[in-house]
mmCIF file of C-alpha atoms in Angstrom:
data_model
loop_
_atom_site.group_PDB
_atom_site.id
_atom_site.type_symbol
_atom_site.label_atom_id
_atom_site.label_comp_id
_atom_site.label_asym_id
_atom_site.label_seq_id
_atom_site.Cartn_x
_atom_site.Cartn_y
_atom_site.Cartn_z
ATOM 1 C CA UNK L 543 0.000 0.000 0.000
ATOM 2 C CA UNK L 544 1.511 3.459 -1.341
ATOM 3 C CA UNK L 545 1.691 5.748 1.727
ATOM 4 C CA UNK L 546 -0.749 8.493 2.412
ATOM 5 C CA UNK L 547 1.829 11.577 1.558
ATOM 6 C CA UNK L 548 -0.472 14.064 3.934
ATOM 7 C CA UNK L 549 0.554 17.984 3.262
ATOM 8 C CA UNK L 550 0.442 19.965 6.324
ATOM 9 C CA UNK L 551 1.573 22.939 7.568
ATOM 10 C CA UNK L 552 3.698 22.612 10.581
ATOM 11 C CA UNK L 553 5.998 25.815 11.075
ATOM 12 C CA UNK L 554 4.448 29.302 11.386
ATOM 13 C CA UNK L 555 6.183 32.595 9.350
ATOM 14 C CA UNK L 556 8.060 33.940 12.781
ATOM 15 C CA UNK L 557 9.683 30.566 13.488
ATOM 16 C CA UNK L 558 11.077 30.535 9.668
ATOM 17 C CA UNK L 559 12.097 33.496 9.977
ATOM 18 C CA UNK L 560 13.584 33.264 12.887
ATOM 19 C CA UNK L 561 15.667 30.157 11.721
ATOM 20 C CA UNK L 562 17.176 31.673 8.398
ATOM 21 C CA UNK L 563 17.713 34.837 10.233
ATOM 22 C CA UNK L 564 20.002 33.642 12.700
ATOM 23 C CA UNK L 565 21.782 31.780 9.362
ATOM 24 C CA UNK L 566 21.893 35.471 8.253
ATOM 25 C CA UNK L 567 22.739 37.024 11.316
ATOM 26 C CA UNK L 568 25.406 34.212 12.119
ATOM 27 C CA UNK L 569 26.941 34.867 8.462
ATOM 28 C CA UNK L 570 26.946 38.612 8.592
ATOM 29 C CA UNK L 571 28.434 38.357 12.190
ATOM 30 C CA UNK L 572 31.171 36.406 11.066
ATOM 31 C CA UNK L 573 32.162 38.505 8.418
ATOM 32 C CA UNK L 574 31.421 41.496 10.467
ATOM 33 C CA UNK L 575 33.903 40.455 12.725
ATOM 34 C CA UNK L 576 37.044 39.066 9.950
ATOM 35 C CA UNK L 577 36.595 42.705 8.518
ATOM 36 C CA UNK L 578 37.108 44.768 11.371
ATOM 37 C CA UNK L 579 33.214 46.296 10.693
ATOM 38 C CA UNK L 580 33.208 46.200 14.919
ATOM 39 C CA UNK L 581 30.076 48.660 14.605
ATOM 40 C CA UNK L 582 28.246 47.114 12.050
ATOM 41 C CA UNK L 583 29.080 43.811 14.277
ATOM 42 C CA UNK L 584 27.278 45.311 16.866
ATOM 43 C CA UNK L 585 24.338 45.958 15.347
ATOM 44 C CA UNK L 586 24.306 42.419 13.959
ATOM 45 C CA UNK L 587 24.515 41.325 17.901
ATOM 46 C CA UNK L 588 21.804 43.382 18.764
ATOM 47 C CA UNK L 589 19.572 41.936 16.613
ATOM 48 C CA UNK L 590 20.537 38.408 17.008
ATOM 49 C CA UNK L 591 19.872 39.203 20.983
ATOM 50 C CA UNK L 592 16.148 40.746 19.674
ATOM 51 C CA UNK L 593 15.468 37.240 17.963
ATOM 52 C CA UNK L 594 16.539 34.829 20.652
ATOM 53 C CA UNK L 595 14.754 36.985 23.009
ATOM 54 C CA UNK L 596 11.664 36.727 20.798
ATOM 55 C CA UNK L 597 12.266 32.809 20.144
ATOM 56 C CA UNK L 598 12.543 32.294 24.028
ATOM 57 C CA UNK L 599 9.074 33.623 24.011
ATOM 58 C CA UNK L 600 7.497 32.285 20.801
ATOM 59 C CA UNK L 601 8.316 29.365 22.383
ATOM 60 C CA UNK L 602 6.502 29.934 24.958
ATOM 61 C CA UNK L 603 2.690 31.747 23.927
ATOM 62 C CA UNK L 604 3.771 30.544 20.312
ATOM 63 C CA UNK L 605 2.563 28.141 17.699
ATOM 64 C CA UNK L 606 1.909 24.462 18.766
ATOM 65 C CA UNK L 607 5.376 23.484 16.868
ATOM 66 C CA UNK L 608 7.209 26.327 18.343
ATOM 67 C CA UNK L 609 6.194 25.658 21.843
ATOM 68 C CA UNK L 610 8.819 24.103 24.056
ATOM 69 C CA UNK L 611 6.393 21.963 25.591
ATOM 70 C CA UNK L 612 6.025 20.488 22.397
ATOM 71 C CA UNK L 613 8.846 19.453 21.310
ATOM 72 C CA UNK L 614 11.485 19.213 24.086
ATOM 73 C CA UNK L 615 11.507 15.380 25.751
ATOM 74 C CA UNK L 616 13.774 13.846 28.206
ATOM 75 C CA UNK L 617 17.214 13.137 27.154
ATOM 76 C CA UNK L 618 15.754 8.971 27.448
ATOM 77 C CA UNK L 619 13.353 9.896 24.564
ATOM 78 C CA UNK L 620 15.708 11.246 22.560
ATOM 79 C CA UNK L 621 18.273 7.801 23.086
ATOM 80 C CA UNK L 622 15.261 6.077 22.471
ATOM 81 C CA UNK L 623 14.403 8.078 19.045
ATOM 82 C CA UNK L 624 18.102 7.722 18.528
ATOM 83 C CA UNK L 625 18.141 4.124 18.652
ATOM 84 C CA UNK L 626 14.707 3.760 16.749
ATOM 85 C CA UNK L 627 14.616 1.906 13.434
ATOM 86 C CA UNK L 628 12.440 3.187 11.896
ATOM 87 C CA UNK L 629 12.378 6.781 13.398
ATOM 88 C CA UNK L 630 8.892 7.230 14.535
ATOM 89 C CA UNK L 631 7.270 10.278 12.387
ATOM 90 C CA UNK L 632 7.531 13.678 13.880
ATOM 91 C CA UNK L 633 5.463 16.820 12.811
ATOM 92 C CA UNK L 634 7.671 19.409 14.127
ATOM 93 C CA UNK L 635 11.102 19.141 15.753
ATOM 94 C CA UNK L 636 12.188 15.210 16.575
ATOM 95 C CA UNK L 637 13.443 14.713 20.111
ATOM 96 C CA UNK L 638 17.372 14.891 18.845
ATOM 97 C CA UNK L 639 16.988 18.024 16.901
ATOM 98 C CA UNK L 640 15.025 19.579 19.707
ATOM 99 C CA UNK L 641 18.244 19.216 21.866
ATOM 100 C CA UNK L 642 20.394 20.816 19.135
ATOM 101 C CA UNK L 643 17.834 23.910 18.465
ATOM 102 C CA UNK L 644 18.129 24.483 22.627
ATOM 103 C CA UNK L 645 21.710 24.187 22.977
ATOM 104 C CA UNK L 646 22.481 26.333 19.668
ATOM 105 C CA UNK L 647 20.195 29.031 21.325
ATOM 106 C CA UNK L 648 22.144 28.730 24.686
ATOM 107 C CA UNK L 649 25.379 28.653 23.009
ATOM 108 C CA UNK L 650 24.400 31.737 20.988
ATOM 109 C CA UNK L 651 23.335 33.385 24.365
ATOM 110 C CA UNK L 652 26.706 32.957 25.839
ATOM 111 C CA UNK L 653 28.234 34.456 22.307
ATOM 112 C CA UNK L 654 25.951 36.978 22.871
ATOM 113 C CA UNK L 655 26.552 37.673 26.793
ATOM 114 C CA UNK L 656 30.542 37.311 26.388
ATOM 115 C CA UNK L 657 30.247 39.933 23.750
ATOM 116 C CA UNK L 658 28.985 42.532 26.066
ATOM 117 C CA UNK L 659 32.096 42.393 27.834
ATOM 118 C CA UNK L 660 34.537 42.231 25.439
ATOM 119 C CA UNK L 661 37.449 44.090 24.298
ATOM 120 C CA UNK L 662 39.471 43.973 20.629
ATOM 121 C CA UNK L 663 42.001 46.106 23.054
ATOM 122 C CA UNK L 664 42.252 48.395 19.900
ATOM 123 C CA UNK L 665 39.411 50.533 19.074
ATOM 124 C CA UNK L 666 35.969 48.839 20.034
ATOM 125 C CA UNK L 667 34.818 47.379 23.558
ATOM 126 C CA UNK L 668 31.334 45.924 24.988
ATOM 127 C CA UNK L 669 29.120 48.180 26.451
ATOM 128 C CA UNK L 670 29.624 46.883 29.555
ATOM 129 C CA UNK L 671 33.132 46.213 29.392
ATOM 130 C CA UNK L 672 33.594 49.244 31.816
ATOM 131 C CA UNK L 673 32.280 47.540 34.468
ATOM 132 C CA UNK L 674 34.946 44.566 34.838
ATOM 133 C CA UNK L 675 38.424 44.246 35.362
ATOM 134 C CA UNK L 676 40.836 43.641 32.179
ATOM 135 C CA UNK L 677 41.775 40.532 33.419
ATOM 136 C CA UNK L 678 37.640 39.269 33.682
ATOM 137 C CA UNK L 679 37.554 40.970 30.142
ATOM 138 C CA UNK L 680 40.574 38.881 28.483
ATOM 139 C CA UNK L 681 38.669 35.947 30.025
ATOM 140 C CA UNK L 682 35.502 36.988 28.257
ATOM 141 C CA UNK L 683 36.837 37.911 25.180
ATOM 142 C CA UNK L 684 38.221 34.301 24.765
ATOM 143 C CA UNK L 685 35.198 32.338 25.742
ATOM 144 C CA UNK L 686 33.226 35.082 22.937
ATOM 145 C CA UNK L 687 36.066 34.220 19.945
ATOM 146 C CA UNK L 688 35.909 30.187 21.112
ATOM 147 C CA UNK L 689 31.988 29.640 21.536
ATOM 148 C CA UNK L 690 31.674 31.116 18.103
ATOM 149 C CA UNK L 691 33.903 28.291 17.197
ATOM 150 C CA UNK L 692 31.735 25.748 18.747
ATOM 151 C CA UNK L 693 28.929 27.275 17.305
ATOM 152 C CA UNK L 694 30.164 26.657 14.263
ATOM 153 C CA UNK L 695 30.898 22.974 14.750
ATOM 154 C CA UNK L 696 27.172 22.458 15.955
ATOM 155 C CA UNK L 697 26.028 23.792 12.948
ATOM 156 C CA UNK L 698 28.122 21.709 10.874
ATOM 157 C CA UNK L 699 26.417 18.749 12.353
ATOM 158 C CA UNK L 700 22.792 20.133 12.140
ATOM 159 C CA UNK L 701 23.761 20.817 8.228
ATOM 160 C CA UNK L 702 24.934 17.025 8.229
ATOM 161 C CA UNK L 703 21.789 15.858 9.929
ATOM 162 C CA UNK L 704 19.881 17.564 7.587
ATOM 163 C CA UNK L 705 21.362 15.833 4.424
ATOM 164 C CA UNK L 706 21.189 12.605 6.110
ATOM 165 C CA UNK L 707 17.225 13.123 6.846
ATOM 166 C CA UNK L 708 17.639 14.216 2.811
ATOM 167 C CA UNK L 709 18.663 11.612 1.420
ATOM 168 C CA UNK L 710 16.588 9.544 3.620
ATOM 169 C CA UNK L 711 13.292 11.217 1.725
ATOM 170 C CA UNK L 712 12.802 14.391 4.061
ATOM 171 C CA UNK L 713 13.140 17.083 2.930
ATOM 172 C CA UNK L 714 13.512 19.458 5.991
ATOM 173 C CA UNK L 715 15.168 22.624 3.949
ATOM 174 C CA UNK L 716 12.058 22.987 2.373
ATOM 175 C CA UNK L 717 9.686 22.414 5.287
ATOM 176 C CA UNK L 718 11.856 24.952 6.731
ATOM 177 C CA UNK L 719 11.355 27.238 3.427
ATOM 178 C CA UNK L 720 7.390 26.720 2.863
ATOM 179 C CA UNK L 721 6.201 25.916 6.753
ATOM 180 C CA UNK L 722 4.943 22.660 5.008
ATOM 181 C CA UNK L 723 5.848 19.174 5.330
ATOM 182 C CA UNK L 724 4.326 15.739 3.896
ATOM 183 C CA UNK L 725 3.853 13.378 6.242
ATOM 184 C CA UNK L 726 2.351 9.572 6.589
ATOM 185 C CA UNK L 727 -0.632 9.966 7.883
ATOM 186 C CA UNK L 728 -3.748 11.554 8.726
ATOM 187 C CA UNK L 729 -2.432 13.987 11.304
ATOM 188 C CA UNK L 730 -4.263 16.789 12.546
ATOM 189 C CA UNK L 731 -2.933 20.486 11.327
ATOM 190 C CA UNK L 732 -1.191 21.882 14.594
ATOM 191 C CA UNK L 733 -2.156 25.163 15.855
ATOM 192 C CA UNK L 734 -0.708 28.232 14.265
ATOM 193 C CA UNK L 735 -0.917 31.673 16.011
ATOM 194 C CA UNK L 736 -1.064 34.311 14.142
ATOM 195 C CA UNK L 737 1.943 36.557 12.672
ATOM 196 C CA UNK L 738 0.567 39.810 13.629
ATOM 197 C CA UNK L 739 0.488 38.314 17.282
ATOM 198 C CA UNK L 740 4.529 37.595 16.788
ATOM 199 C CA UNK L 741 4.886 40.803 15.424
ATOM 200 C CA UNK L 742 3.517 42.495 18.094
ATOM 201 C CA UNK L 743 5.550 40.662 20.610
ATOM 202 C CA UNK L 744 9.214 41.357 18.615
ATOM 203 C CA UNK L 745 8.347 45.012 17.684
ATOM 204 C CA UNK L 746 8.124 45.380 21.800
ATOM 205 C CA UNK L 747 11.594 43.460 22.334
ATOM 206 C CA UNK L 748 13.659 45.424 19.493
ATOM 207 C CA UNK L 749 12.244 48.527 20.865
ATOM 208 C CA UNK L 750 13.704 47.631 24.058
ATOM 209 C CA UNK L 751 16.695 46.659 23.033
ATOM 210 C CA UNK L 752 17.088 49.696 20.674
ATOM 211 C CA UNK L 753 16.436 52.287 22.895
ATOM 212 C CA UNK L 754 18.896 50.719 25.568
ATOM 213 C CA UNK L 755 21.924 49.687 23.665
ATOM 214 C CA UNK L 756 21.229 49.728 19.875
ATOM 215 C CA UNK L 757 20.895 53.595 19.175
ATOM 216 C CA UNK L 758 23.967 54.395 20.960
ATOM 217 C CA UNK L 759 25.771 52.183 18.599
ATOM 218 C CA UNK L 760 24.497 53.573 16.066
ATOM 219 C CA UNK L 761 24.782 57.205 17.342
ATOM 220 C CA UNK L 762 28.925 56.577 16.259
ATOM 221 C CA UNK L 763 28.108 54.923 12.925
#
């Protein structure tokens, strides 16, 4: 019997684009940083810091497939889903790649954090780099240029997951792309909030975060 290839939609506009804009931001970061564009970098920081802060809470009063409670299981599930043969059919995140999207977003909180504090000892330093010793700042400023590094490893293997599932028949790039995703059977369509509800929510967190740090970055643009 040919399998029932159901089309659903699964992943809501904010949480796509929150995923490719962290690709962006993580890109533009990087090059930010190689170039010695320190200000620009900044700015790129900033609004990495407005999505995660807007993910944490997506994931919270979100879409059914954004929520947390959906998708994060015990680190026995995900052995258990690791071990699986076949994997049993997830519609949003599977128990293993929930436990890479939560430690990418914590590692990309401590790039973020570090960052405050550091120091190129040249021309640019944190905003709060004031308020620590040099010594606490050195410190920082290594954990900031070495998490990047693991960041970057992680997201390697997420990129090597993802053409595994490929070539396995699922296709999560363009789930990722369109929100929609074929699956085996008759599942029901999760529950999608609405985008001018996420809109709302991240036009209140960039405000904050513009009016305390971002405009007096770019005040020296």
């Amino acid at each position: 019997m040919q399998p029932n290839n159901n089309r659903i939609k699964v992943w809501d506009l904010p949480v796509r684009i929150f995923h490719w804009g962290m690709v962006s931001l993580l890109a533009l970061l990087w090059w930010t940083a190689d170039a010695g564009e320190m200000e620009l970098h900044q700015v790129m920081a900033y609004l990495l810091c407005s999505l995660l802060v807007f993910r944490v809470v997506w994931g919270v009063v979100g879409s059914e497939t954004a929520k947390f409670s959906q998708f994060l299981r015990s680190p026995k599930a995900a052995l258990q889903y690791a071990k699986s043969n076949p994997k049993p059919e997830s519609i949003g995140h599977n128990p293993l790649g929930a436990f890479m999207v939560v430690l990418l977003m914590l590692l990309l909180m401590v790039q973020f954090s570090t960052g405050l504090f550091a120091t190129d000892d040249i021309f640019t330093e944190g905003p709060l780099n004031r308020y620590i010793s040099s010594d606490l700042a050195s410190t920082l400023t290594w954990i900031h240029k070495q998490a990047f590094n693991v960041i970057l490893a992680f997201a390697a293997i997420h990129v090597l997951a993802i053409i595994i599932y490929l070539i396995k028949g699922d296709n999560l790039i363009a789930a990722m792309i369109t929100g929609y995703k074929k699956v085996n059977a008759q599942v029901a369509q999760p529950k999608l909030r609405s985008i001018w509800i996420a809109l709302v929510i991240f036009a209140g967190i960039f405000s904050v975060v513009w009016f305390v740090e971002l405009g007096n970055v770019v005040a020296y643009l």
